[in-house]
CSV table of C-alpha atoms in Angstrom, one decimal:
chain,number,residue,atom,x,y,z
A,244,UNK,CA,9.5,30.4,17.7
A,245,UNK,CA,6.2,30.8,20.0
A,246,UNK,CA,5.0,28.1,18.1
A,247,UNK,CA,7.5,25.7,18.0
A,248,UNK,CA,8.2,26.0,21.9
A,249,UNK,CA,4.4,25.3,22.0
A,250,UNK,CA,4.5,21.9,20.3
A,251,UNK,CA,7.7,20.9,22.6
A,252,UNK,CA,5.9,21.8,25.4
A,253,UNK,CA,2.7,19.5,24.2
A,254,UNK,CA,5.0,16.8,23.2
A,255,UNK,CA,6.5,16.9,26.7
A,256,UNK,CA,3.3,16.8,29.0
A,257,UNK,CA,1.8,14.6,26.8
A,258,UNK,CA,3.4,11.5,28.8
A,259,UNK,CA,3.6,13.0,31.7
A,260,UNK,CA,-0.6,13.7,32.0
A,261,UNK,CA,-1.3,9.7,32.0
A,262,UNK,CA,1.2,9.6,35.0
A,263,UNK,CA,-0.9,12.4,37.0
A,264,UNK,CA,-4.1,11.0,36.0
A,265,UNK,CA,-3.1,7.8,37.6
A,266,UNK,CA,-2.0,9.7,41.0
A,267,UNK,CA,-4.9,11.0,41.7
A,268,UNK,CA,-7.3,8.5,41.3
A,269,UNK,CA,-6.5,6.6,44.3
A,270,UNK,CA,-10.1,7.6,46.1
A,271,UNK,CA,-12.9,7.7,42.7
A,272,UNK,CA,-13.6,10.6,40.8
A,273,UNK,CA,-16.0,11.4,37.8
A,274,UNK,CA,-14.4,13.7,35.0
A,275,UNK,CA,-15.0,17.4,35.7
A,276,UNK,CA,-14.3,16.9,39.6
A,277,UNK,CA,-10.6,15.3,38.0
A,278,UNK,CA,-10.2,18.1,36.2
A,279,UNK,CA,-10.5,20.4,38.8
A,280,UNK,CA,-8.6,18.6,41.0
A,281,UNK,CA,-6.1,18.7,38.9
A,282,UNK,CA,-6.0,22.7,38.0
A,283,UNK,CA,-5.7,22.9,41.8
A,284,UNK,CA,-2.3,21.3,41.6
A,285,UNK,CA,-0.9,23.2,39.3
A,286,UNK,CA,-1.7,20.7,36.2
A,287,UNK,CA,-3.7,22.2,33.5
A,288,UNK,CA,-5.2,19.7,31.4
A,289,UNK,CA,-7.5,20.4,28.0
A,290,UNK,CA,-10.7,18.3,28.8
A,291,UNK,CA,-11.0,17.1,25.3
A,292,UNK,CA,-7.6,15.0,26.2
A,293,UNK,CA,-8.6,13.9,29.7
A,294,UNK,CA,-12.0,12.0,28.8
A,295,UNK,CA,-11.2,10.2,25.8
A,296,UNK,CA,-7.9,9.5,28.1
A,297,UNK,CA,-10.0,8.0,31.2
A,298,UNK,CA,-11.9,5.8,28.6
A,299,UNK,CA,-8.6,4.5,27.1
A,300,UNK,CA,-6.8,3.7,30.4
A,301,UNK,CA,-10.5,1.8,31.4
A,302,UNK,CA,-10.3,-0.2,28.3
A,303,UNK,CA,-6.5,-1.1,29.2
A,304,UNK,CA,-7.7,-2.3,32.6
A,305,UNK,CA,-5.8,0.3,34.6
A,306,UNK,CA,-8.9,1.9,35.7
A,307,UNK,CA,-12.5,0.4,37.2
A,308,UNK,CA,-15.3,2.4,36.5
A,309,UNK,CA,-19.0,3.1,38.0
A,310,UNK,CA,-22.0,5.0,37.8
A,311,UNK,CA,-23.5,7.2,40.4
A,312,UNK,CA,-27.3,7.7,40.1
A,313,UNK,CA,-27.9,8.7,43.6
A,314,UNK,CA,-27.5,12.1,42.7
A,315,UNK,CA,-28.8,14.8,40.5
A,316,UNK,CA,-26.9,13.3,37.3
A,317,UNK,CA,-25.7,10.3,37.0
A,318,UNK,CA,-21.9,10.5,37.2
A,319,UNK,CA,-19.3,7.8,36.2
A,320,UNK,CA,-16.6,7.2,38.5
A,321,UNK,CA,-12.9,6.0,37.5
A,322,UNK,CA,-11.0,4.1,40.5
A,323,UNK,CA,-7.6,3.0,40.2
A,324,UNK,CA,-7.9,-1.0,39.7
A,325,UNK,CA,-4.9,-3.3,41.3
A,326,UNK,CA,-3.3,-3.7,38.4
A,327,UNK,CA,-3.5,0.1,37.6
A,328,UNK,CA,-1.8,0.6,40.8
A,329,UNK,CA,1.0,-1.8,40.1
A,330,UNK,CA,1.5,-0.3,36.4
A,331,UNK,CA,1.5,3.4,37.9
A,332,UNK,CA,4.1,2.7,40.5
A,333,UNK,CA,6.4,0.7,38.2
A,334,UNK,CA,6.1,3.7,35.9
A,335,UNK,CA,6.4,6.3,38.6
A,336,UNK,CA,9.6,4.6,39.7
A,337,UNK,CA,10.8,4.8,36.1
A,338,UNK,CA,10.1,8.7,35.6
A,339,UNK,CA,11.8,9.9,39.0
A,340,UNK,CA,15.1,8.1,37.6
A,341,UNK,CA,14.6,9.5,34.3
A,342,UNK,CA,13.6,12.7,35.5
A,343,UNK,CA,16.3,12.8,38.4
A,344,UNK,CA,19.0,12.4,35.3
A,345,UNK,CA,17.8,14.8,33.1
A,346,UNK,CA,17.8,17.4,35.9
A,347,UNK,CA,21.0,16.3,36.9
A,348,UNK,CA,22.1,17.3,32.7
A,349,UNK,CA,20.4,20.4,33.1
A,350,UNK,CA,21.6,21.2,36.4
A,351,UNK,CA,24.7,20.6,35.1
A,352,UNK,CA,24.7,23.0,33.0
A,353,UNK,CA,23.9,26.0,34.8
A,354,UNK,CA,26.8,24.8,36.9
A,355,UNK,CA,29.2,25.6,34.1
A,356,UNK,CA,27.0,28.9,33.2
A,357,UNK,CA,27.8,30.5,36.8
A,358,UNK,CA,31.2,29.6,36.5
A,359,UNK,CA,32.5,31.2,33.9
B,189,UNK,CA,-33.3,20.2,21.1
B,190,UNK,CA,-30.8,22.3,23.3
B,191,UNK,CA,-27.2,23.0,22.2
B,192,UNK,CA,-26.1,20.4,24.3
B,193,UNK,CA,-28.0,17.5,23.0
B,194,UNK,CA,-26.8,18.7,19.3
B,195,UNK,CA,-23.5,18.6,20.5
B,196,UNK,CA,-23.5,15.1,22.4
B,197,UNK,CA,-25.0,14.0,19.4
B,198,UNK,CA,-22.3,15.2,17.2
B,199,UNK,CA,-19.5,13.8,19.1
B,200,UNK,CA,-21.3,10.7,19.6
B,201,UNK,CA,-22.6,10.1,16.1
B,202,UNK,CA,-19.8,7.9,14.5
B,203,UNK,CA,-18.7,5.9,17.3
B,204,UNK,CA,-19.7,1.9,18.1
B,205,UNK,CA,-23.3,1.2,19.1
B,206,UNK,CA,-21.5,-0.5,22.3
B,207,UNK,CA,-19.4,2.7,23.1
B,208,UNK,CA,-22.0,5.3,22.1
B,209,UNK,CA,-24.8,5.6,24.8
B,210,UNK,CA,-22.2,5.2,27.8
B,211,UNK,CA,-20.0,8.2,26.5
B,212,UNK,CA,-23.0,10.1,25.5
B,213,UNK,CA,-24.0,10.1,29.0
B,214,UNK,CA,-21.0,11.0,30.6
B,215,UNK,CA,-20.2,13.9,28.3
B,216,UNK,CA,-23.7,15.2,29.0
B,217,UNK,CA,-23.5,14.7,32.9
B,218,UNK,CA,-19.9,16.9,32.1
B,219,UNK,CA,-20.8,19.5,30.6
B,220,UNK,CA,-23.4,20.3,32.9
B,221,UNK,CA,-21.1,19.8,36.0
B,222,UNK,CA,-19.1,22.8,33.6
B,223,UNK,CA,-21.9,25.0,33.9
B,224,UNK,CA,-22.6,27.3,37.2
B,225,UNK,CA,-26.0,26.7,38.7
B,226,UNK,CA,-27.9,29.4,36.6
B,227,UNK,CA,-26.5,29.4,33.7
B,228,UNK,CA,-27.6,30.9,30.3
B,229,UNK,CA,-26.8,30.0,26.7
B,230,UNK,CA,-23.0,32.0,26.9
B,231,UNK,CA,-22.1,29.9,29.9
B,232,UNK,CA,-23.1,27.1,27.3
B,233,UNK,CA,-21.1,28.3,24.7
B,234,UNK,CA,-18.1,28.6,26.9
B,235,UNK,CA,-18.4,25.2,28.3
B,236,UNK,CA,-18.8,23.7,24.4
B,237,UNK,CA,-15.8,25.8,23.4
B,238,UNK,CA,-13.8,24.8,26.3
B,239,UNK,CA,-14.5,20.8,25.2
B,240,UNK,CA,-13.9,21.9,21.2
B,241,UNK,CA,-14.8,20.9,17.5
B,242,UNK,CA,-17.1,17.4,17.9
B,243,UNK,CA,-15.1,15.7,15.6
B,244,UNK,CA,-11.6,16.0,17.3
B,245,UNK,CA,-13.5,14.9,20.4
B,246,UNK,CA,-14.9,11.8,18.1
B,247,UNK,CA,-11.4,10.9,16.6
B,248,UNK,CA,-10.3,10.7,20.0
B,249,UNK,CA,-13.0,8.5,21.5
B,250,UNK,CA,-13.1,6.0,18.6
B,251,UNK,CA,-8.7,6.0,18.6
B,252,UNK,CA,-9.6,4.2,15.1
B,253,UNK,CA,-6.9,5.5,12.4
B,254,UNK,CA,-8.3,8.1,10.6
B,255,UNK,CA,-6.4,7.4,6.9
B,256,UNK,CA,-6.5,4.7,4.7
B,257,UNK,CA,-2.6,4.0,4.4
B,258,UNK,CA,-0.1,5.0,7.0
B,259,UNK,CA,3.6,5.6,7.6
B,260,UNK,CA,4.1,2.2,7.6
B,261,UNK,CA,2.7,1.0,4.1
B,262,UNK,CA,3.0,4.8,2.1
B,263,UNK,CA,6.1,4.3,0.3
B,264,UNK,CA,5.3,0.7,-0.7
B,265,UNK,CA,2.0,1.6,-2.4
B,266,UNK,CA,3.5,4.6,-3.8
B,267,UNK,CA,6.0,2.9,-5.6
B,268,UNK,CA,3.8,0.1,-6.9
B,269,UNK,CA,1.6,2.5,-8.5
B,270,UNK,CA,4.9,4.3,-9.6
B,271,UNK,CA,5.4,0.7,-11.3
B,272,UNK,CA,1.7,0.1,-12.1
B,273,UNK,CA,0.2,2.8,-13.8
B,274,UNK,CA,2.3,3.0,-16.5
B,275,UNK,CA,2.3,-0.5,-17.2
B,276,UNK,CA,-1.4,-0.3,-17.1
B,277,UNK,CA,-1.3,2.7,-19.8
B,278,UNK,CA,1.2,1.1,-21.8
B,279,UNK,CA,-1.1,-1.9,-21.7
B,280,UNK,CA,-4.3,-0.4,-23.2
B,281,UNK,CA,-1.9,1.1,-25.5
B,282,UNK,CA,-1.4,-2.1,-26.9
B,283,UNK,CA,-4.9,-3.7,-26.3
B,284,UNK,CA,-6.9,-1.1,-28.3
B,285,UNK,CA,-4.6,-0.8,-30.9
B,286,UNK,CA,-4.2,-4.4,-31.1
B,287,UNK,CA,-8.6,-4.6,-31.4
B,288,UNK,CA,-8.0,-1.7,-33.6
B,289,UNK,CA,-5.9,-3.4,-36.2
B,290,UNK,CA,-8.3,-6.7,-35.8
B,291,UNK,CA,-11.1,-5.2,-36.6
B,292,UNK,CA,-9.5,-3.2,-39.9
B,293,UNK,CA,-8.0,-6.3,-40.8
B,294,UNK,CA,-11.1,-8.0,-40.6
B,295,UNK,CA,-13.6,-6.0,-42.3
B,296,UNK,CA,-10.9,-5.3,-44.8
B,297,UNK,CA,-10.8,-1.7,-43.8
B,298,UNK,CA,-8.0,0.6,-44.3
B,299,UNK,CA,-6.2,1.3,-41.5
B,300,UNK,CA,-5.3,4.8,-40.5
B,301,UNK,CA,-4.3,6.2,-37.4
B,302,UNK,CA,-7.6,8.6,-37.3
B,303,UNK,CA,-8.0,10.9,-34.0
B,304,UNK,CA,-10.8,9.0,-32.9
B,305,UNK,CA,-8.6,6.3,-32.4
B,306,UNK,CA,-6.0,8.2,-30.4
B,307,UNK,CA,-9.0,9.4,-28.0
B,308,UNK,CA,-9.9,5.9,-27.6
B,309,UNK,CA,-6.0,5.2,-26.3
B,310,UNK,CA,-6.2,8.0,-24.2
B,311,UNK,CA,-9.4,7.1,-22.8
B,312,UNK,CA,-8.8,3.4,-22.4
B,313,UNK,CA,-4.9,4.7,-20.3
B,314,UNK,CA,-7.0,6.6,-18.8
B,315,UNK,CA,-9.4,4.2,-17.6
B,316,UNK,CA,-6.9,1.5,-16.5
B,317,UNK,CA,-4.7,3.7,-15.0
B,318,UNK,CA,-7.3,4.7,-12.5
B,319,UNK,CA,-8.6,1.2,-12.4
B,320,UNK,CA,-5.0,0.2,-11.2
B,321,UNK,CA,-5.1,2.7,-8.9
B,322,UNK,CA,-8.3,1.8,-7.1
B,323,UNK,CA,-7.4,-1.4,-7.0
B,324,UNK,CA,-4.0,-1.1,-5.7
B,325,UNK,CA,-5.4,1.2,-3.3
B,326,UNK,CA,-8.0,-0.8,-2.0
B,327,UNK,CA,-5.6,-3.7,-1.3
B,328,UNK,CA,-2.9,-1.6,0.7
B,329,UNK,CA,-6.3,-0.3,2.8
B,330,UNK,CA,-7.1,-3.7,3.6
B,331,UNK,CA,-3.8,-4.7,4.3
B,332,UNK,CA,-3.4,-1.4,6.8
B,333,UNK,CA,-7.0,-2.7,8.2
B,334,UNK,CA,-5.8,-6.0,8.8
B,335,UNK,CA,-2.1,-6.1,9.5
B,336,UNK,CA,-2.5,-6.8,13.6
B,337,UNK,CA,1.1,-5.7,14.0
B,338,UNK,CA,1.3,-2.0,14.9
B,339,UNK,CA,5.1,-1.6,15.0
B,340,UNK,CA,4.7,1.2,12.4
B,341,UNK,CA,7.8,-0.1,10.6
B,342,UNK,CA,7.2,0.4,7.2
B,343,UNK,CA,7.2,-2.4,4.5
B,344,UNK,CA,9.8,-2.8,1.0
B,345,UNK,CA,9.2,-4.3,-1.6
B,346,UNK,CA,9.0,-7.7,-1.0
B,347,UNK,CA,6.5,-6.7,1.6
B,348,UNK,CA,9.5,-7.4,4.7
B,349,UNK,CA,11.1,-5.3,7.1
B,350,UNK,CA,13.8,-3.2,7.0
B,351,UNK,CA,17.4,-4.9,8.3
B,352,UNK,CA,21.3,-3.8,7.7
B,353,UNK,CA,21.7,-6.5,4.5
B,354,UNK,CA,19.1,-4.7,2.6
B,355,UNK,CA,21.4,-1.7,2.0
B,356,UNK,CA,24.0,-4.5,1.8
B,357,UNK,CA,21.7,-5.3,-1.3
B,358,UNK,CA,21.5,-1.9,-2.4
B,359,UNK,CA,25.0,-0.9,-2.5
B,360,UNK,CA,26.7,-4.2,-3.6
B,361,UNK,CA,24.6,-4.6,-6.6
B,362,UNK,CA,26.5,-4.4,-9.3
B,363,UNK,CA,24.8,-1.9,-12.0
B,364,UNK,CA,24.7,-4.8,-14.3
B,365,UNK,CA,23.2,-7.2,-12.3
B,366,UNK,CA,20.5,-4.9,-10.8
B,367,UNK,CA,17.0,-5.0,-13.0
B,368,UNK,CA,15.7,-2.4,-14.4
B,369,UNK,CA,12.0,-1.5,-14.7
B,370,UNK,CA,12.1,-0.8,-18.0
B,371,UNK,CA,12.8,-4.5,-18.5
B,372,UNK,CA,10.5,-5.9,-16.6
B,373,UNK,CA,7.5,-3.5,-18.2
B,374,UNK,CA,9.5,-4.5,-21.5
B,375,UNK,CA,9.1,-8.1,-20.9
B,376,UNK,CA,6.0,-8.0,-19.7
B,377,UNK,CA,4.4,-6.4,-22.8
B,378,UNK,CA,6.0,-8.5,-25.0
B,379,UNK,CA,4.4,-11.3,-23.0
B,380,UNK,CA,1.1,-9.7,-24.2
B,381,UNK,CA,1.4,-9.2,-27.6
B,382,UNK,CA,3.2,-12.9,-28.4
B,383,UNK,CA,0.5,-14.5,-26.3
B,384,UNK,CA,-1.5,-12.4,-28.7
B,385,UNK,CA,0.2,-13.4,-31.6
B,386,UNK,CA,-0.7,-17.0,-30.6
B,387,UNK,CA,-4.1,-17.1,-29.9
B,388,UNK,CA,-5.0,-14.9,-33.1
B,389,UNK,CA,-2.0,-15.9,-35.2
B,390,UNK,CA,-4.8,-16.7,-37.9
B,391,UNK,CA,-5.9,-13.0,-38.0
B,392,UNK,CA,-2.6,-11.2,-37.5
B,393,UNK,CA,0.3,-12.9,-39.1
B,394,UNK,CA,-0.1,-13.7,-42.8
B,395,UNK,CA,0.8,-12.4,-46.1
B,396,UNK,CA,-0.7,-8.5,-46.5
B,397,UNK,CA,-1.8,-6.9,-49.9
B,398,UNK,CA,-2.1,-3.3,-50.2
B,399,UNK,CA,-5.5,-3.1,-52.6
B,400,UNK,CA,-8.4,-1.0,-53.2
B,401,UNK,CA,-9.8,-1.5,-49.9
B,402,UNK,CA,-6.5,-1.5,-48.1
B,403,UNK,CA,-4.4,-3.6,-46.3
B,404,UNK,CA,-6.0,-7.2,-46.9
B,405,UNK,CA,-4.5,-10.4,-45.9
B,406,UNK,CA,-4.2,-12.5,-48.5
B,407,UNK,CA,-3.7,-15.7,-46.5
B,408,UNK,CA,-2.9,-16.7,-43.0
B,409,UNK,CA,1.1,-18.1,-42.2
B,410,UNK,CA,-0.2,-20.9,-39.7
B,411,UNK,CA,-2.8,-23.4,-39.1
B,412,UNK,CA,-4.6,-22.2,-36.3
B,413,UNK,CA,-5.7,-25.1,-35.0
B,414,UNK,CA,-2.5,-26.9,-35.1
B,415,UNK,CA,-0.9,-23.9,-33.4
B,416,UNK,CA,-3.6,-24.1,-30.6
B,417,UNK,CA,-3.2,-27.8,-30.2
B,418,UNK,CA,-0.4,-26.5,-27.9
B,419,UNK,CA,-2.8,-24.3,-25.8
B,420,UNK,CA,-2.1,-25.5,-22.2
B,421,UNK,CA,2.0,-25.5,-22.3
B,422,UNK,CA,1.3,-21.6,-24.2
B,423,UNK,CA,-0.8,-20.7,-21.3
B,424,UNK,CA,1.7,-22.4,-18.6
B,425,UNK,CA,4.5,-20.5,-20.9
B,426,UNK,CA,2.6,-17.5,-20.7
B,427,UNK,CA,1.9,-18.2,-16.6
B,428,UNK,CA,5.6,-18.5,-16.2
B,429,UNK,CA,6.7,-15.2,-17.8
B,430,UNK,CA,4.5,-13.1,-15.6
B,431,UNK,CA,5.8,-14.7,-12.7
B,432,UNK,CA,9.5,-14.3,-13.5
B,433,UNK,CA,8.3,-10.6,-14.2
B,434,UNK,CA,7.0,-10.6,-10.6
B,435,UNK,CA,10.0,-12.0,-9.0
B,436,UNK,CA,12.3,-9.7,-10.8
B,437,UNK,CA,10.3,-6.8,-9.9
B,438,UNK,CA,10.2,-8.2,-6.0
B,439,UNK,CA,14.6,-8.8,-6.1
B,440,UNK,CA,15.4,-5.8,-8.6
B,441,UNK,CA,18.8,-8.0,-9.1
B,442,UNK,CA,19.6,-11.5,-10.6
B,443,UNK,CA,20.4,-14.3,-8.4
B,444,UNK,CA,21.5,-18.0,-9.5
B,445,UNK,CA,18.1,-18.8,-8.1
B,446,UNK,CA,16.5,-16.4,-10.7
B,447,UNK,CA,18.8,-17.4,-13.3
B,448,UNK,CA,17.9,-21.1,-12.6
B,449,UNK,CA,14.3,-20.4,-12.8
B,450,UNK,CA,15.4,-18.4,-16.1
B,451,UNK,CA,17.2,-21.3,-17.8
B,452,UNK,CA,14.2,-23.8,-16.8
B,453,UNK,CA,12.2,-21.2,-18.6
B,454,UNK,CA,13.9,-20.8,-21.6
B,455,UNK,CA,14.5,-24.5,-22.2
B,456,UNK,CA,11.4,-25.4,-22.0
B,457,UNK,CA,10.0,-22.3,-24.5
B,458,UNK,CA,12.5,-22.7,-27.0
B,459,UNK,CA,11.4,-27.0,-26.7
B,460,UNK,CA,8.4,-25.9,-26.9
B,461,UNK,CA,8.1,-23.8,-29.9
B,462,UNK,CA,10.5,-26.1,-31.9
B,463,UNK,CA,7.9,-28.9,-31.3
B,464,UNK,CA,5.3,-27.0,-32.7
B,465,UNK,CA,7.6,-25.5,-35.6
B,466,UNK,CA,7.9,-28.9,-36.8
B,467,UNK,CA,4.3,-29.8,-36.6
B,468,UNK,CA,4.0,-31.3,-40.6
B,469,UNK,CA,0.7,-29.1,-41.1
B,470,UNK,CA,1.8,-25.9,-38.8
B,471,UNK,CA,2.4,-23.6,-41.8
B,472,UNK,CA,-0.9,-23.0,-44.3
B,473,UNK,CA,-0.2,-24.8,-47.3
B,474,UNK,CA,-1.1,-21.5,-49.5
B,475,UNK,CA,1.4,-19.4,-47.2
B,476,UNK,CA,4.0,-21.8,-48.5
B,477,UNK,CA,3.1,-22.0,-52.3
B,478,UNK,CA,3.0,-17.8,-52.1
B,479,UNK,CA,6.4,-17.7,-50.6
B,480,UNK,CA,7.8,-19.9,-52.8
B,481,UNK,CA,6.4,-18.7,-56.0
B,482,UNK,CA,8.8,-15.7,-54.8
B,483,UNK,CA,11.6,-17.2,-54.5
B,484,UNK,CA,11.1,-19.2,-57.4
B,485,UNK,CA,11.7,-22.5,-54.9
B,486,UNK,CA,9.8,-25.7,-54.1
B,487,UNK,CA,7.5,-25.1,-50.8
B,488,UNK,CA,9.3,-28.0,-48.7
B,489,UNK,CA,12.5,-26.2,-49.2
B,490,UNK,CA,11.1,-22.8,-48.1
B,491,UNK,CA,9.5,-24.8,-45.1
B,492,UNK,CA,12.5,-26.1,-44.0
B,493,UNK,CA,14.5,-23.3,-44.4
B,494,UNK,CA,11.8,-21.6,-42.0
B,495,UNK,CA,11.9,-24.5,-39.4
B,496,UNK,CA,15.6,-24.7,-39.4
B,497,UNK,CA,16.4,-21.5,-39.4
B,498,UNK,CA,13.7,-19.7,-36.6
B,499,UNK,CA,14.8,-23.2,-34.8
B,500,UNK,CA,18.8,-22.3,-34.6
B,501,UNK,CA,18.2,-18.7,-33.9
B,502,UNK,CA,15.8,-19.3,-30.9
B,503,UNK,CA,18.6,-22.3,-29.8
B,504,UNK,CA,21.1,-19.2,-30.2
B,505,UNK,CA,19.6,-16.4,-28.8
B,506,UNK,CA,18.4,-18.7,-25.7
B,507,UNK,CA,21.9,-20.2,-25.1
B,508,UNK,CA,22.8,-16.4,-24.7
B,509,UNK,CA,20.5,-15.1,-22.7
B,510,UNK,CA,21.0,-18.3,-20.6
B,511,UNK,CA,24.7,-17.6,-20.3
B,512,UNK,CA,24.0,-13.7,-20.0
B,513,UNK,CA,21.6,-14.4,-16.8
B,514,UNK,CA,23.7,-16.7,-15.2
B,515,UNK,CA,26.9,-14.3,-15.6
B,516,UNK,CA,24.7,-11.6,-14.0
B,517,UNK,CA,23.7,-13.7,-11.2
B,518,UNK,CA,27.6,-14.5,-10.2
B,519,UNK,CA,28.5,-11.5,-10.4
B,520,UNK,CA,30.8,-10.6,-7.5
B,521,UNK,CA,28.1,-8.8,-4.8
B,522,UNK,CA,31.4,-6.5,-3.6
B,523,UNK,CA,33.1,-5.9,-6.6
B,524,UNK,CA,31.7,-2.3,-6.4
B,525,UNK,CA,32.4,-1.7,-2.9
């Protein structure tokens, strides 16, 4: 049963990690600094997901990208581009009306629990 | 090398040229950003474990499909080899026993059914079931390659999409006017061994003595060269039975348009083949004489009881089948709702 909640759970954030990737790249930030910033939220996120993820986003012209050599390593840098912003709030609008709904259901619910 | 290198190296090792260098560097700058300042070969192995098997990381850089036919073309190809490879074994079957008998017949041989021979069958099935497969294969993994649409709806025979009047199709079909396989393959072989029969008529079809050194044909029925006079309309014949074979297998039902096609078919065959029965030198004089030294009758008589008769049966038998396809196709779609 452990297992099969597991796979829910995946299937569920799975969506929901493109959306927080997209919030929080407002000011630049190279992978592992995203990740971290991220865990400090509250969002865990496997790293083997996130970077492929930032690559794909890139390609779809939601994200700019840019290399910093003025430090130790050389560190890329994903931005939010304009039309990245336009696509997350359009889909940020979408998942609070989804997501207000579906608590609403489940609210609902517990509602009718405390009832009885 | 260090660990790390090896592992960038295996991550980065099947990707594009253009992609390769660019994510190599950014998964090296990474991993070190994972690492504390001093760190020591377990911090590496934590920080490699964390990122996971190369490969997964790979498949999900390249986001290329990783198998050769998906969802979307996987019941298609299976049932096209379903259809295929039996046809293809059934096929050598007939081949290698057909070169079989050639040979015997031509060396004057006596022809037995030896277990060498049956090896050779079940080689040669073997062979062209597995060259059907590759090559069936291959197709659908080009046609996965190149199909641009990635709407993952999956294609029937037919090669469309799905929509509500396909199981219109299934359901009304009347079990009658739905084709079965087994007639199609039918058809199809016999398409094989008459066209066959026609080219080689000269070494297969003749009058057979049983002597010392076995089955030996005595002499030939036709004229081979008046038989092959008729070579392109044969071949266009021939052309025209594998295609109705291919359009039955794609509807799986008769239709007027079928039957149409059908009766255009048949006239023309049965035309055909009455033209060339008729041909004054088709039959080998000696065939004749043999034949009517049997029957204690004059040769002409025994030709044109042969020409007459083969004619009205294959004017018979086509007008049936005519009137047998054409009932099939008009046969009322909801009668079996």
């Amino acid at each position: 049963m452990e297992l099969l909640i597991h796979s829910f759970l995946t299937e569920l954030k799975r969506g929901n990690l493109t959306l927080a990737v997209l919030s929080q790249l407002r000011t630049p930030q190279y992978g592992y600094s995203l990740v971290q910033l991220l865990e400090t939220l509250g969002i865990g996120i496997e790293q083997s997901t996130l970077y492929p993820l930032l690559r794909r986003l890139e390609k779809q012209e939601l994200l700019n990208s840019f290399w910093d050599t003025s430090e130790k390593r050389p560190r890329k840098y994903y931005e939010l581009s304009e039309h990245g912003e336009k696509v997350f709030q359009q889909l940020r609008e979408e998942w609070m009306k989804n997501t207000k709904r579906l608590f609403d259901v489940l609210n609902e619910e517990d509602k009718e629990n405390e009832s009885y | 090398m260090n660990l790390i290198e090896v592992y960038v190296q295996e991550v980065t090792r099947w990707l594009p040229k253009k992609k390769k260098d660019d994510i190599a560097l950014e998964l090296e700058s990474t991993i070190y950003d994972m690492l504390p300042d001093d760190y020591d070969e377990k911090d590496v192995h934590l920080a490699l474990e964390e990122l996971g098997d190369p490969k997964v990381l790979a498949n999900k850089y390249s986001e290329k499909q990783t198998y050769l036919i998906g969802p979307k073309y996987y019941d298609l190809h299976l049932s096209i080899l379903k259809w295929i490879i039996p046809f293809a074994a059934i096929y050598s079957l007939i081949t290698i026993l057909g070169v079989n008998l050639l040979n015997l017949i031509n060396q004057g041989e006596r022809f037995d059914v030896s277990l060498s021979n049956m090896e050779d069958v079940l080689i040669n099935a073997i062979t062209w079931s597995i060259t059907a497969y590759v090559f069936v294969t291959v197709i659908f993994a080009i046609m996965e390659q190149v199909d641009g649409k990635n709407d993952d709806l999956p294609k029937w025979m037919g090669f469309t999409s799905w929509n509500p009047k396909k199981l219109e199709k299934e359901c009304s079909v009347p079990k009658k006017k739905s084709i079965p396989l087994s007639e199609i393959n039918a058809g199809l072989i016999w398409t094989v061994v008459w066209g066959v029969g026609y080219f080689y008529a000269d070494r297969f079809l003749g009058i057979y003595e049983n002597g010392q050194d076995g089955l030996r044909m005595v002499t030939p029925a036709f004229n081979q060269e008046v038989l092959l006079s008729f070579w392109p309309i044969v071949l266009l014949l021939l052309g025209a039975e594998i295609a109705l074979a291919i359009y039955k297998l794609v509807k799986r039902k008769w239709s007027t348009n079928m039957a149409a096609f059908f009766m255009i078919y048949k006239i023309v065959s049965v035309a055909t083949f009455i033209v060339i029965l008729t041909q004054p030198k088709l039959f080998a004089a000696e065939f004749l004489t043999l034949i009517s030294g049997w029957f204690d009758v004059a040769p002409s008589i025994v030709k044109g009881y042969m020409v007459w008769g083969t004619s009205t049966l294959m004017v018979v038998f086509g007008g049936i089948s005519i009137y047998e396809s054409f009932k099939k196709a008009n046969m009322n779609n909801r009668s079996m709702l």
